[in-house]
Amino acid sequence: MPRVPSDDEGVASLRVSLARSGGTRRPCVRLPNDDELDGRVESGTCESLSLAAGDVVRVAIDREEHHAPVRSDGEGRLVRGAFDNRRLAREPGEGANRLAEWLDENDREPGDVIVLDVVVPGEQYGLRIPGERAVYEATRGPRSSLSDIARDLDG
């Protein structure tokens, strides 16, 4: 697996905001709409996050890879949690929310900014504190036809 640093030219880094969504008291990551990316890209290039509500993507936080469901509310797309596997990501509440733990450990609250790194669009992302550097294990998932079959088997 190739190791890719967050400051690599192939990684797009965007500033994203933490917010509250719905009745939850926990902060969530507010994902900008694709037409709002101008001015948020710190490095690299990004015309689209390649994310839709309902997707489950891999998210690296502090060198650990987790699975995060992309949700939506009246304001757009967001990520409320990151979990140890795809099953837990699809059924939040069962496993530990690694995103919430990381935000607590780093004293991050709604209104604060973090960095979203686009490692493999539509598949793999990273979250980090502004000014910090991260190294990712850049991997592509299975071809869509194989992942569709696996998704069907998982239910």
JSON list of N, CA, C and O in Angstrom, two decimals, residues 78-130:
[
{"chain": "A", "resi": 78, "resn": "LEU", "atom": "N", "xyz": [-23.34, 15.57, 6.10]},
{"chain": "A", "resi": 78, "resn": "LEU", "atom": "CA", "xyz": [-22.56, 15.61, 7.33]},
{"chain": "A", "resi": 78, "resn": "LEU", "atom": "C", "xyz": [-22.12, 14.21, 7.73]},
{"chain": "A", "resi": 78, "resn": "LEU", "atom": "O", "xyz": [-22.65, 13.22, 7.25]},
{"chain": "A", "resi": 79, "resn": "VAL", "atom": "N", "xyz": [-21.14, 14.19, 8.61]},
{"chain": "A", "resi": 79, "resn": "VAL", "atom": "CA", "xyz": [-20.66, 12.94, 9.21]},
{"chain": "A", "resi": 79, "resn": "VAL", "atom": "C", "xyz": [-20.81, 13.09, 10.72]},
{"chain": "A", "resi": 79, "resn": "VAL", "atom": "O", "xyz": [-20.24, 14.00, 11.31]},
{"chain": "A", "resi": 80, "resn": "ARG", "atom": "N", "xyz": [-21.61, 12.20, 11.31]},
{"chain": "A", "resi": 80, "resn": "ARG", "atom": "CA", "xyz": [-21.86, 12.26, 12.76]},
{"chain": "A", "resi": 80, "resn": "ARG", "atom": "C", "xyz": [-20.95, 11.33, 13.54]},
{"chain": "A", "resi": 80, "resn": "ARG", "atom": "O", "xyz": [-20.83, 11.47, 14.76]},
{"chain": "A", "resi": 81, "resn": "GLY", "atom": "N", "xyz": [-20.37, 10.33, 12.86]},
{"chain": "A", "resi": 81, "resn": "GLY", "atom": "CA", "xyz": [-19.56, 9.38, 13.60]},
{"chain": "A", "resi": 81, "resn": "GLY", "atom": "C", "xyz": [-18.65, 8.58, 12.70]},
{"chain": "A", "resi": 81, "resn": "GLY", "atom": "O", "xyz": [-18.84, 8.52, 11.48]},
{"chain": "A", "resi": 82, "resn": "ALA", "atom": "N", "xyz": [-17.65, 7.97, 13.30]},
{"chain": "A", "resi": 82, "resn": "ALA", "atom": "CA", "xyz": [-16.73, 7.06, 12.62]},
{"chain": "A", "resi": 82, "resn": "ALA", "atom": "C", "xyz": [-16.62, 5.82, 13.50]},
{"chain": "A", "resi": 82, "resn": "ALA", "atom": "O", "xyz": [-16.44, 5.93, 14.72]},
{"chain": "A", "resi": 83, "resn": "PHE", "atom": "N", "xyz": [-16.72, 4.64, 12.88]},
{"chain": "A", "resi": 83, "resn": "PHE", "atom": "CA", "xyz": [-16.83, 3.40, 13.64]},
{"chain": "A", "resi": 83, "resn": "PHE", "atom": "C", "xyz": [-15.80, 2.38, 13.16]},
{"chain": "A", "resi": 83, "resn": "PHE", "atom": "O", "xyz": [-15.20, 2.53, 12.10]},
{"chain": "A", "resi": 84, "resn": "ASP", "atom": "N", "xyz": [-15.61, 1.33, 13.94]},
{"chain": "A", "resi": 84, "resn": "ASP", "atom": "CA", "xyz": [-14.54, 0.37, 13.68]},
{"chain": "A", "resi": 84, "resn": "ASP", "atom": "C", "xyz": [-14.75, -0.50, 12.44]},
{"chain": "A", "resi": 84, "resn": "ASP", "atom": "O", "xyz": [-13.79, -1.03, 11.91]},
{"chain": "A", "resi": 85, "resn": "ASN", "atom": "N", "xyz": [-15.99, -0.67, 11.99]},
{"chain": "A", "resi": 85, "resn": "ASN", "atom": "CA", "xyz": [-16.22, -1.46, 10.78]},
{"chain": "A", "resi": 85, "resn": "ASN", "atom": "C", "xyz": [-17.48, -0.97, 10.07]},
{"chain": "A", "resi": 85, "resn": "ASN", "atom": "O", "xyz": [-18.23, -0.15, 10.61]},
{"chain": "A", "resi": 86, "resn": "ARG", "atom": "N", "xyz": [-17.70, -1.48, 8.87]},
{"chain": "A", "resi": 86, "resn": "ARG", "atom": "CA", "xyz": [-18.84, -1.03, 8.06]},
{"chain": "A", "resi": 86, "resn": "ARG", "atom": "C", "xyz": [-20.18, -1.35, 8.71]},
{"chain": "A", "resi": 86, "resn": "ARG", "atom": "O", "xyz": [-21.12, -0.58, 8.62]},
{"chain": "A", "resi": 87, "resn": "ARG", "atom": "N", "xyz": [-20.28, -2.51, 9.34]},
{"chain": "A", "resi": 87, "resn": "ARG", "atom": "CA", "xyz": [-21.54, -2.89, 9.98]},
{"chain": "A", "resi": 87, "resn": "ARG", "atom": "C", "xyz": [-21.91, -1.90, 11.08]},
{"chain": "A", "resi": 87, "resn": "ARG", "atom": "O", "xyz": [-23.04, -1.43, 11.15]},
{"chain": "A", "resi": 88, "resn": "LEU", "atom": "N", "xyz": [-20.95, -1.55, 11.93]},
{"chain": "A", "resi": 88, "resn": "LEU", "atom": "CA", "xyz": [-21.22, -0.58, 12.99]},
{"chain": "A", "resi": 88, "resn": "LEU", "atom": "C", "xyz": [-21.54, 0.80, 12.41]},
{"chain": "A", "resi": 88, "resn": "LEU", "atom": "O", "xyz": [-22.35, 1.54, 12.98]},
{"chain": "A", "resi": 89, "resn": "ALA", "atom": "N", "xyz": [-20.93, 1.13, 11.28]},
{"chain": "A", "resi": 89, "resn": "ALA", "atom": "CA", "xyz": [-21.21, 2.43, 10.65]},
{"chain": "A", "resi": 89, "resn": "ALA", "atom": "C", "xyz": [-22.65, 2.48, 10.14]},
{"chain": "A", "resi": 89, "resn": "ALA", "atom": "O", "xyz": [-23.28, 3.53, 10.16]},
{"chain": "A", "resi": 90, "resn": "ARG", "atom": "N", "xyz": [-23.15, 1.35, 9.70]},
{"chain": "A", "resi": 90, "resn": "ARG", "atom": "CA", "xyz": [-24.54, 1.31, 9.20]},
{"chain": "A", "resi": 90, "resn": "ARG", "atom": "C", "xyz": [-25.55, 1.25, 10.34]},
{"chain": "A", "resi": 90, "resn": "ARG", "atom": "O", "xyz": [-26.72, 1.55, 10.15]},
{"chain": "A", "resi": 91, "resn": "GLU", "atom": "N", "xyz": [-25.09, 0.83, 11.53]},
{"chain": "A", "resi": 91, "resn": "GLU", "atom": "CA", "xyz": [-25.98, 0.70, 12.69]},
{"chain": "A", "resi": 91, "resn": "GLU", "atom": "C", "xyz": [-25.41, 1.49, 13.87]},
{"chain": "A", "resi": 91, "resn": "GLU", "atom": "O", "xyz": [-25.02, 0.91, 14.89]},
{"chain": "A", "resi": 92, "resn": "PRO", "atom": "N", "xyz": [-25.34, 2.83, 13.76]},
{"chain": "A", "resi": 92, "resn": "PRO", "atom": "CA", "xyz": [-24.77, 3.64, 14.83]},
{"chain": "A", "resi": 92, "resn": "PRO", "atom": "C", "xyz": [-25.46, 3.38, 16.16]},
{"chain": "A", "resi": 92, "resn": "PRO", "atom": "O", "xyz": [-26.64, 3.08, 16.21]},
{"chain": "A", "resi": 93, "resn": "GLY", "atom": "N", "xyz": [-24.71, 3.50, 17.22]},
{"chain": "A", "resi": 93, "resn": "GLY", "atom": "CA", "xyz": [-25.26, 3.26, 18.54]},
{"chain": "A", "resi": 93, "resn": "GLY", "atom": "C", "xyz": [-24.73, 1.98, 19.15]},
{"chain": "A", "resi": 93, "resn": "GLY", "atom": "O", "xyz": [-24.72, 1.83, 20.35]},
{"chain": "A", "resi": 94, "resn": "GLU", "atom": "N", "xyz": [-24.27, 1.06, 18.30]},
{"chain": "A", "resi": 94, "resn": "GLU", "atom": "CA", "xyz": [-23.75, -0.22, 18.81]},
{"chain": "A", "resi": 94, "resn": "GLU", "atom": "C", "xyz": [-22.29, -0.12, 19.21]},
{"chain": "A", "resi": 94, "resn": "GLU", "atom": "O", "xyz": [-21.88, -0.68, 20.20]},
{"chain": "A", "resi": 95, "resn": "GLY", "atom": "N", "xyz": [-21.48, 0.58, 18.41]},
{"chain": "A", "resi": 95, "resn": "GLY", "atom": "CA", "xyz": [-20.05, 0.64, 18.67]},
{"chain": "A", "resi": 95, "resn": "GLY", "atom": "C", "xyz": [-19.60, 2.01, 19.12]},
{"chain": "A", "resi": 95, "resn": "GLY", "atom": "O", "xyz": [-20.37, 2.97, 19.15]},
{"chain": "A", "resi": 96, "resn": "ALA", "atom": "N", "xyz": [-18.33, 2.08, 19.49]},
{"chain": "A", "resi": 96, "resn": "ALA", "atom": "CA", "xyz": [-17.74, 3.34, 19.92]},
{"chain": "A", "resi": 96, "resn": "ALA", "atom": "C", "xyz": [-17.65, 4.30, 18.74]},
{"chain": "A", "resi": 96, "resn": "ALA", "atom": "O", "xyz": [-17.26, 3.91, 17.64]},
{"chain": "A", "resi": 97, "resn": "ASN", "atom": "N", "xyz": [-18.00, 5.56, 18.97]},
{"chain": "A", "resi": 97, "resn": "ASN", "atom": "CA", "xyz": [-17.92, 6.59, 17.97]},
{"chain": "A", "resi": 97, "resn": "ASN", "atom": "C", "xyz": [-16.53, 7.22, 18.06]},
{"chain": "A", "resi": 97, "resn": "ASN", "atom": "O", "xyz": [-16.26, 8.06, 18.92]},
{"chain": "A", "resi": 98, "resn": "ARG", "atom": "N", "xyz": [-15.63, 6.77, 17.17]},
{"chain": "A", "resi": 98, "resn": "ARG", "atom": "CA", "xyz": [-14.24, 7.23, 17.21]},
{"chain": "A", "resi": 98, "resn": "ARG", "atom": "C", "xyz": [-14.10, 8.71, 16.84]},
{"chain": "A", "resi": 98, "resn": "ARG", "atom": "O", "xyz": [-13.20, 9.38, 17.32]},
{"chain": "A", "resi": 99, "resn": "LEU", "atom": "N", "xyz": [-15.01, 9.21, 16.02]},
{"chain": "A", "resi": 99, "resn": "LEU", "atom": "CA", "xyz": [-14.99, 10.64, 15.69]},
{"chain": "A", "resi": 99, "resn": "LEU", "atom": "C", "xyz": [-15.27, 11.47, 16.94]},
{"chain": "A", "resi": 99, "resn": "LEU", "atom": "O", "xyz": [-14.53, 12.42, 17.25]},
{"chain": "A", "resi": 100, "resn": "ALA", "atom": "N", "xyz": [-16.31, 11.13, 17.67]},
{"chain": "A", "resi": 100, "resn": "ALA", "atom": "CA", "xyz": [-16.65, 11.86, 18.90]},
{"chain": "A", "resi": 100, "resn": "ALA", "atom": "C", "xyz": [-15.50, 11.79, 19.91]},
{"chain": "A", "resi": 100, "resn": "ALA", "atom": "O", "xyz": [-15.16, 12.80, 20.54]},
{"chain": "A", "resi": 101, "resn": "GLU", "atom": "N", "xyz": [-14.89, 10.62, 20.04]},
{"chain": "A", "resi": 101, "resn": "GLU", "atom": "CA", "xyz": [-13.76, 10.46, 20.97]},
{"chain": "A", "resi": 101, "resn": "GLU", "atom": "C", "xyz": [-12.61, 11.38, 20.57]},
{"chain": "A", "resi": 101, "resn": "GLU", "atom": "O", "xyz": [-12.01, 12.05, 21.42]},
{"chain": "A", "resi": 102, "resn": "TRP", "atom": "N", "xyz": [-12.28, 11.41, 19.28]},
{"chain": "A", "resi": 102, "resn": "TRP", "atom": "CA", "xyz": [-11.18, 12.23, 18.78]},
{"chain": "A", "resi": 102, "resn": "TRP", "atom": "C", "xyz": [-11.46, 13.72, 18.97]},
{"chain": "A", "resi": 102, "resn": "TRP", "atom": "O", "xyz": [-10.58, 14.47, 19.39]},
{"chain": "A", "resi": 103, "resn": "LEU", "atom": "N", "xyz": [-12.69, 14.13, 18.68]},
{"chain": "A", "resi": 103, "resn": "LEU", "atom": "CA", "xyz": [-13.04, 15.53, 18.88]},
{"chain": "A", "resi": 103, "resn": "LEU", "atom": "C", "xyz": [-12.95, 15.91, 20.36]},
{"chain": "A", "resi": 103, "resn": "LEU", "atom": "O", "xyz": [-12.44, 16.99, 20.69]},
{"chain": "A", "resi": 104, "resn": "ASP", "atom": "N", "xyz": [-13.39, 15.02, 21.26]},
{"chain": "A", "resi": 104, "resn": "ASP", "atom": "CA", "xyz": [-13.27, 15.27, 22.70]},
{"chain": "A", "resi": 104, "resn": "ASP", "atom": "C", "xyz": [-11.81, 15.38, 23.12]},
{"chain": "A", "resi": 104, "resn": "ASP", "atom": "O", "xyz": [-11.44, 16.29, 23.87]},
{"chain": "A", "resi": 105, "resn": "GLU", "atom": "N", "xyz": [-10.98, 14.44, 22.65]},
{"chain": "A", "resi": 105, "resn": "GLU", "atom": "CA", "xyz": [-9.56, 14.43, 23.01]},
{"chain": "A", "resi": 105, "resn": "GLU", "atom": "C", "xyz": [-8.84, 15.70, 22.55]},
{"chain": "A", "resi": 105, "resn": "GLU", "atom": "O", "xyz": [-7.86, 16.12, 23.16]},
{"chain": "A", "resi": 106, "resn": "ASN", "atom": "N", "xyz": [-9.33, 16.30, 21.47]},
{"chain": "A", "resi": 106, "resn": "ASN", "atom": "CA", "xyz": [-8.69, 17.49, 20.91]},
{"chain": "A", "resi": 106, "resn": "ASN", "atom": "C", "xyz": [-9.47, 18.78, 21.23]},
{"chain": "A", "resi": 106, "resn": "ASN", "atom": "O", "xyz": [-9.20, 19.82, 20.63]},
{"chain": "A", "resi": 107, "resn": "ASP", "atom": "N", "xyz": [-10.40, 18.70, 22.20]},
{"chain": "A", "resi": 107, "resn": "ASP", "atom": "CA", "xyz": [-11.18, 19.86, 22.65]},
{"chain": "A", "resi": 107, "resn": "ASP", "atom": "C", "xyz": [-11.80, 20.62, 21.49]},
{"chain": "A", "resi": 107, "resn": "ASP", "atom": "O", "xyz": [-11.77, 21.85, 21.45]},
{"chain": "A", "resi": 108, "resn": "ARG", "atom": "N", "xyz": [-12.41, 19.89, 20.55]},
{"chain": "A", "resi": 108, "resn": "ARG", "atom": "CA", "xyz": [-13.07, 20.51, 19.40]},
{"chain": "A", "resi": 108, "resn": "ARG", "atom": "C", "xyz": [-14.57, 20.55, 19.65]},
{"chain": "A", "resi": 108, "resn": "ARG", "atom": "O", "xyz": [-15.15, 19.57, 20.14]},
{"chain": "A", "resi": 109, "resn": "GLU", "atom": "N", "xyz": [-15.18, 21.68, 19.29]},
{"chain": "A", "resi": 109, "resn": "GLU", "atom": "CA", "xyz": [-16.60, 21.90, 19.52]},
{"chain": "A", "resi": 109, "resn": "GLU", "atom": "C", "xyz": [-17.25, 22.46, 18.26]},
{"chain": "A", "resi": 109, "resn": "GLU", "atom": "O", "xyz": [-16.54, 22.91, 17.35]},
{"chain": "A", "resi": 110, "resn": "PRO", "atom": "N", "xyz": [-18.58, 22.47, 18.22]},
{"chain": "A", "resi": 110, "resn": "PRO", "atom": "CA", "xyz": [-19.25, 23.10, 17.09]},
{"chain": "A", "resi": 110, "resn": "PRO", "atom": "C", "xyz": [-18.74, 24.54, 16.90]},
{"chain": "A", "resi": 110, "resn": "PRO", "atom": "O", "xyz": [-18.52, 25.26, 17.87]},
{"chain": "A", "resi": 111, "resn": "GLY", "atom": "N", "xyz": [-18.52, 24.89, 15.65]},
{"chain": "A", "resi": 111, "resn": "GLY", "atom": "CA", "xyz": [-17.97, 26.19, 15.31]},
{"chain": "A", "resi": 111, "resn": "GLY", "atom": "C", "xyz": [-16.48, 26.12, 15.00]},
{"chain": "A", "resi": 111, "resn": "GLY", "atom": "O", "xyz": [-15.94, 27.00, 14.32]},
{"chain": "A", "resi": 112, "resn": "ASP", "atom": "N", "xyz": [-15.80, 25.10, 15.52]},
{"chain": "A", "resi": 112, "resn": "ASP", "atom": "CA", "xyz": [-14.37, 24.93, 15.24]},
{"chain": "A", "resi": 112, "resn": "ASP", "atom": "C", "xyz": [-14.18, 24.39, 13.83]},
{"chain": "A", "resi": 112, "resn": "ASP", "atom": "O", "xyz": [-15.09, 23.84, 13.21]},
{"chain": "A", "resi": 113, "resn": "VAL", "atom": "N", "xyz": [-12.96, 24.53, 13.33]},
{"chain": "A", "resi": 113, "resn": "VAL", "atom": "CA", "xyz": [-12.60, 24.06, 12.00]},
{"chain": "A", "resi": 113, "resn": "VAL", "atom": "C", "xyz": [-11.61, 22.92, 12.12]},
{"chain": "A", "resi": 113, "resn": "VAL", "atom": "O", "xyz": [-10.73, 22.93, 12.98]},
{"chain": "A", "resi": 114, "resn": "ILE", "atom": "N", "xyz": [-11.77, 21.89, 11.27]},
{"chain": "A", "resi": 114, "resn": "ILE", "atom": "CA", "xyz": [-10.79, 20.82, 11.13]},
{"chain": "A", "resi": 114, "resn": "ILE", "atom": "C", "xyz": [-10.49, 20.68, 9.64]},
{"chain": "A", "resi": 114, "resn": "ILE", "atom": "O", "xyz": [-11.10, 21.35, 8.82]},
{"chain": "A", "resi": 115, "resn": "VAL", "atom": "N", "xyz": [-9.55, 19.81, 9.30]},
{"chain": "A", "resi": 115, "resn": "VAL", "atom": "CA", "xyz": [-9.18, 19.61, 7.91]},
{"chain": "A", "resi": 115, "resn": "VAL", "atom": "C", "xyz": [-9.65, 18.23, 7.45]},
{"chain": "A", "resi": 115, "resn": "VAL", "atom": "O", "xyz": [-9.44, 17.22, 8.14]},
{"chain": "A", "resi": 116, "resn": "LEU", "atom": "N", "xyz": [-10.31, 18.22, 6.29]},
{"chain": "A", "resi": 116, "resn": "LEU", "atom": "CA", "xyz": [-10.72, 16.98, 5.62]},
{"chain": "A", "resi": 116, "resn": "LEU", "atom": "C", "xyz": [-9.78, 16.77, 4.45]},
{"chain": "A", "resi": 116, "resn": "LEU", "atom": "O", "xyz": [-9.67, 17.63, 3.58]},
{"chain": "A", "resi": 117, "resn": "ASP", "atom": "N", "xyz": [-9.05, 15.65, 4.46]},
{"chain": "A", "resi": 117, "resn": "ASP", "atom": "CA", "xyz": [-8.17, 15.29, 3.35]},
{"chain": "A", "resi": 117, "resn": "ASP", "atom": "C", "xyz": [-8.88, 14.29, 2.45]},
{"chain": "A", "resi": 117, "resn": "ASP", "atom": "O", "xyz": [-9.41, 13.29, 2.93]},
{"chain": "A", "resi": 118, "resn": "VAL", "atom": "N", "xyz": [-8.91, 14.58, 1.15]},
{"chain": "A", "resi": 118, "resn": "VAL", "atom": "CA", "xyz": [-9.49, 13.67, 0.18]},
{"chain": "A", "resi": 118, "resn": "VAL", "atom": "C", "xyz": [-8.35, 12.81, -0.35]},
{"chain": "A", "resi": 118, "resn": "VAL", "atom": "O", "xyz": [-7.54, 13.27, -1.15]},
{"chain": "A", "resi": 119, "resn": "VAL", "atom": "N", "xyz": [-8.25, 11.58, 0.13]},
{"chain": "A", "resi": 119, "resn": "VAL", "atom": "CA", "xyz": [-7.16, 10.68, -0.23]},
{"chain": "A", "resi": 119, "resn": "VAL", "atom": "C", "xyz": [-7.51, 9.92, -1.50]},
{"chain": "A", "resi": 119, "resn": "VAL", "atom": "O", "xyz": [-6.76, 9.93, -2.48]},
{"chain": "A", "resi": 120, "resn": "VAL", "atom": "N", "xyz": [-8.64, 9.23, -1.51]},
{"chain": "A", "resi": 120, "resn": "VAL", "atom": "CA", "xyz": [-9.18, 8.53, -2.69]},
{"chain": "A", "resi": 120, "resn": "VAL", "atom": "C", "xyz": [-10.63, 8.97, -2.79]},
{"chain": "A", "resi": 120, "resn": "VAL", "atom": "O", "xyz": [-11.46, 8.53, -2.00]},
{"chain": "A", "resi": 121, "resn": "PRO", "atom": "N", "xyz": [-10.96, 9.88, -3.72]},
{"chain": "A", "resi": 121, "resn": "PRO", "atom": "CA", "xyz": [-12.32, 10.42, -3.79]},
{"chain": "A", "resi": 121, "resn": "PRO", "atom": "C", "xyz": [-13.38, 9.33, -3.85]},
{"chain": "A", "resi": 121, "resn": "PRO", "atom": "O", "xyz": [-13.26, 8.36, -4.58]},
{"chain": "A", "resi": 122, "resn": "GLY", "atom": "N", "xyz": [-14.40, 9.51, -3.02]},
{"chain": "A", "resi": 122, "resn": "GLY", "atom": "CA", "xyz": [-15.50, 8.56, -2.97]},
{"chain": "A", "resi": 122, "resn": "GLY", "atom": "C", "xyz": [-15.23, 7.34, -2.11]},
{"chain": "A", "resi": 122, "resn": "GLY", "atom": "O", "xyz": [-16.14, 6.54, -1.86]},
{"chain": "A", "resi": 123, "resn": "GLU", "atom": "N", "xyz": [-14.00, 7.18, -1.62]},
{"chain": "A", "resi": 123, "resn": "GLU", "atom": "CA", "xyz": [-13.65, 5.98, -0.86]},
{"chain": "A", "resi": 123, "resn": "GLU", "atom": "C", "xyz": [-12.93, 6.26, 0.46]},
{"chain": "A", "resi": 123, "resn": "GLU", "atom": "O", "xyz": [-13.27, 5.70, 1.48]},
{"chain": "A", "resi": 124, "resn": "GLN", "atom": "N", "xyz": [-11.87, 7.09, 0.41]},
{"chain": "A", "resi": 124, "resn": "GLN", "atom": "CA", "xyz": [-11.00, 7.24, 1.57]},
{"chain": "A", "resi": 124, "resn": "GLN", "atom": "C", "xyz": [-10.69, 8.71, 1.84]},
{"chain": "A", "resi": 124, "resn": "GLN", "atom": "O", "xyz": [-10.29, 9.45, 0.93]},
{"chain": "A", "resi": 125, "resn": "TYR", "atom": "N", "xyz": [-10.89, 9.09, 3.11]},
{"chain": "A", "resi": 125, "resn": "TYR", "atom": "CA", "xyz": [-10.70, 10.47, 3.55]},
{"chain": "A", "resi": 125, "resn": "TYR", "atom": "C", "xyz": [-9.91, 10.45, 4.85]},
{"chain": "A", "resi": 125, "resn": "TYR", "atom": "O", "xyz": [-9.76, 9.41, 5.48]},
{"chain": "A", "resi": 126, "resn": "GLY", "atom": "N", "xyz": [-9.42, 11.59, 5.25]},
{"chain": "A", "resi": 126, "resn": "GLY", "atom": "CA", "xyz": [-8.73, 11.73, 6.53]},
{"chain": "A", "resi": 126, "resn": "GLY", "atom": "C", "xyz": [-9.20, 12.98, 7.23]},
{"chain": "A", "resi": 126, "resn": "GLY", "atom": "O", "xyz": [-9.59, 13.95, 6.58]},
{"chain": "A", "resi": 127, "resn": "LEU", "atom": "N", "xyz": [-9.17, 12.95, 8.55]},
{"chain": "A", "resi": 127, "resn": "LEU", "atom": "CA", "xyz": [-9.49, 14.13, 9.35]},
{"chain": "A", "resi": 127, "resn": "LEU", "atom": "C", "xyz": [-8.29, 14.45, 10.22]},
{"chain": "A", "resi": 127, "resn": "LEU", "atom": "O", "xyz": [-7.66, 13.55, 10.78]},
{"chain": "A", "resi": 128, "resn": "ARG", "atom": "N", "xyz": [-7.99, 15.75, 10.33]},
{"chain": "A", "resi": 128, "resn": "ARG", "atom": "CA", "xyz": [-6.87, 16.17, 11.17]},
{"chain": "A", "resi": 128, "resn": "ARG", "atom": "C", "xyz": [-7.10, 17.58, 11.66]},
{"chain": "A", "resi": 128, "resn": "ARG", "atom": "O", "xyz": [-7.93, 18.31, 11.14]},
{"chain": "A", "resi": 129, "resn": "ILE", "atom": "N", "xyz": [-6.33, 17.93, 12.67]},
{"chain": "A", "resi": 129, "resn": "ILE", "atom": "CA", "xyz": [-6.35, 19.28, 13.24]},
{"chain": "A", "resi": 129, "resn": "ILE", "atom": "C", "xyz": [-5.56, 20.19, 12.31]},
{"chain": "A", "resi": 129, "resn": "ILE", "atom": "O", "xyz": [-4.49, 19.80, 11.82]},
{"chain": "A", "resi": 130, "resn": "PRO", "atom": "N", "xyz": [-6.03, 21.41, 12.02]},
{"chain": "A", "resi": 130, "resn": "PRO", "atom": "CA", "xyz": [-5.27, 22.33, 11.16]},
{"chain": "A", "resi": 130, "resn": "PRO", "atom": "C", "xyz": [-3.84, 22.51, 11.67]},
{"chain": "A", "resi": 130, "resn": "PRO", "atom": "O", "xyz": [-3.60, 22.62, 12.88]}
]
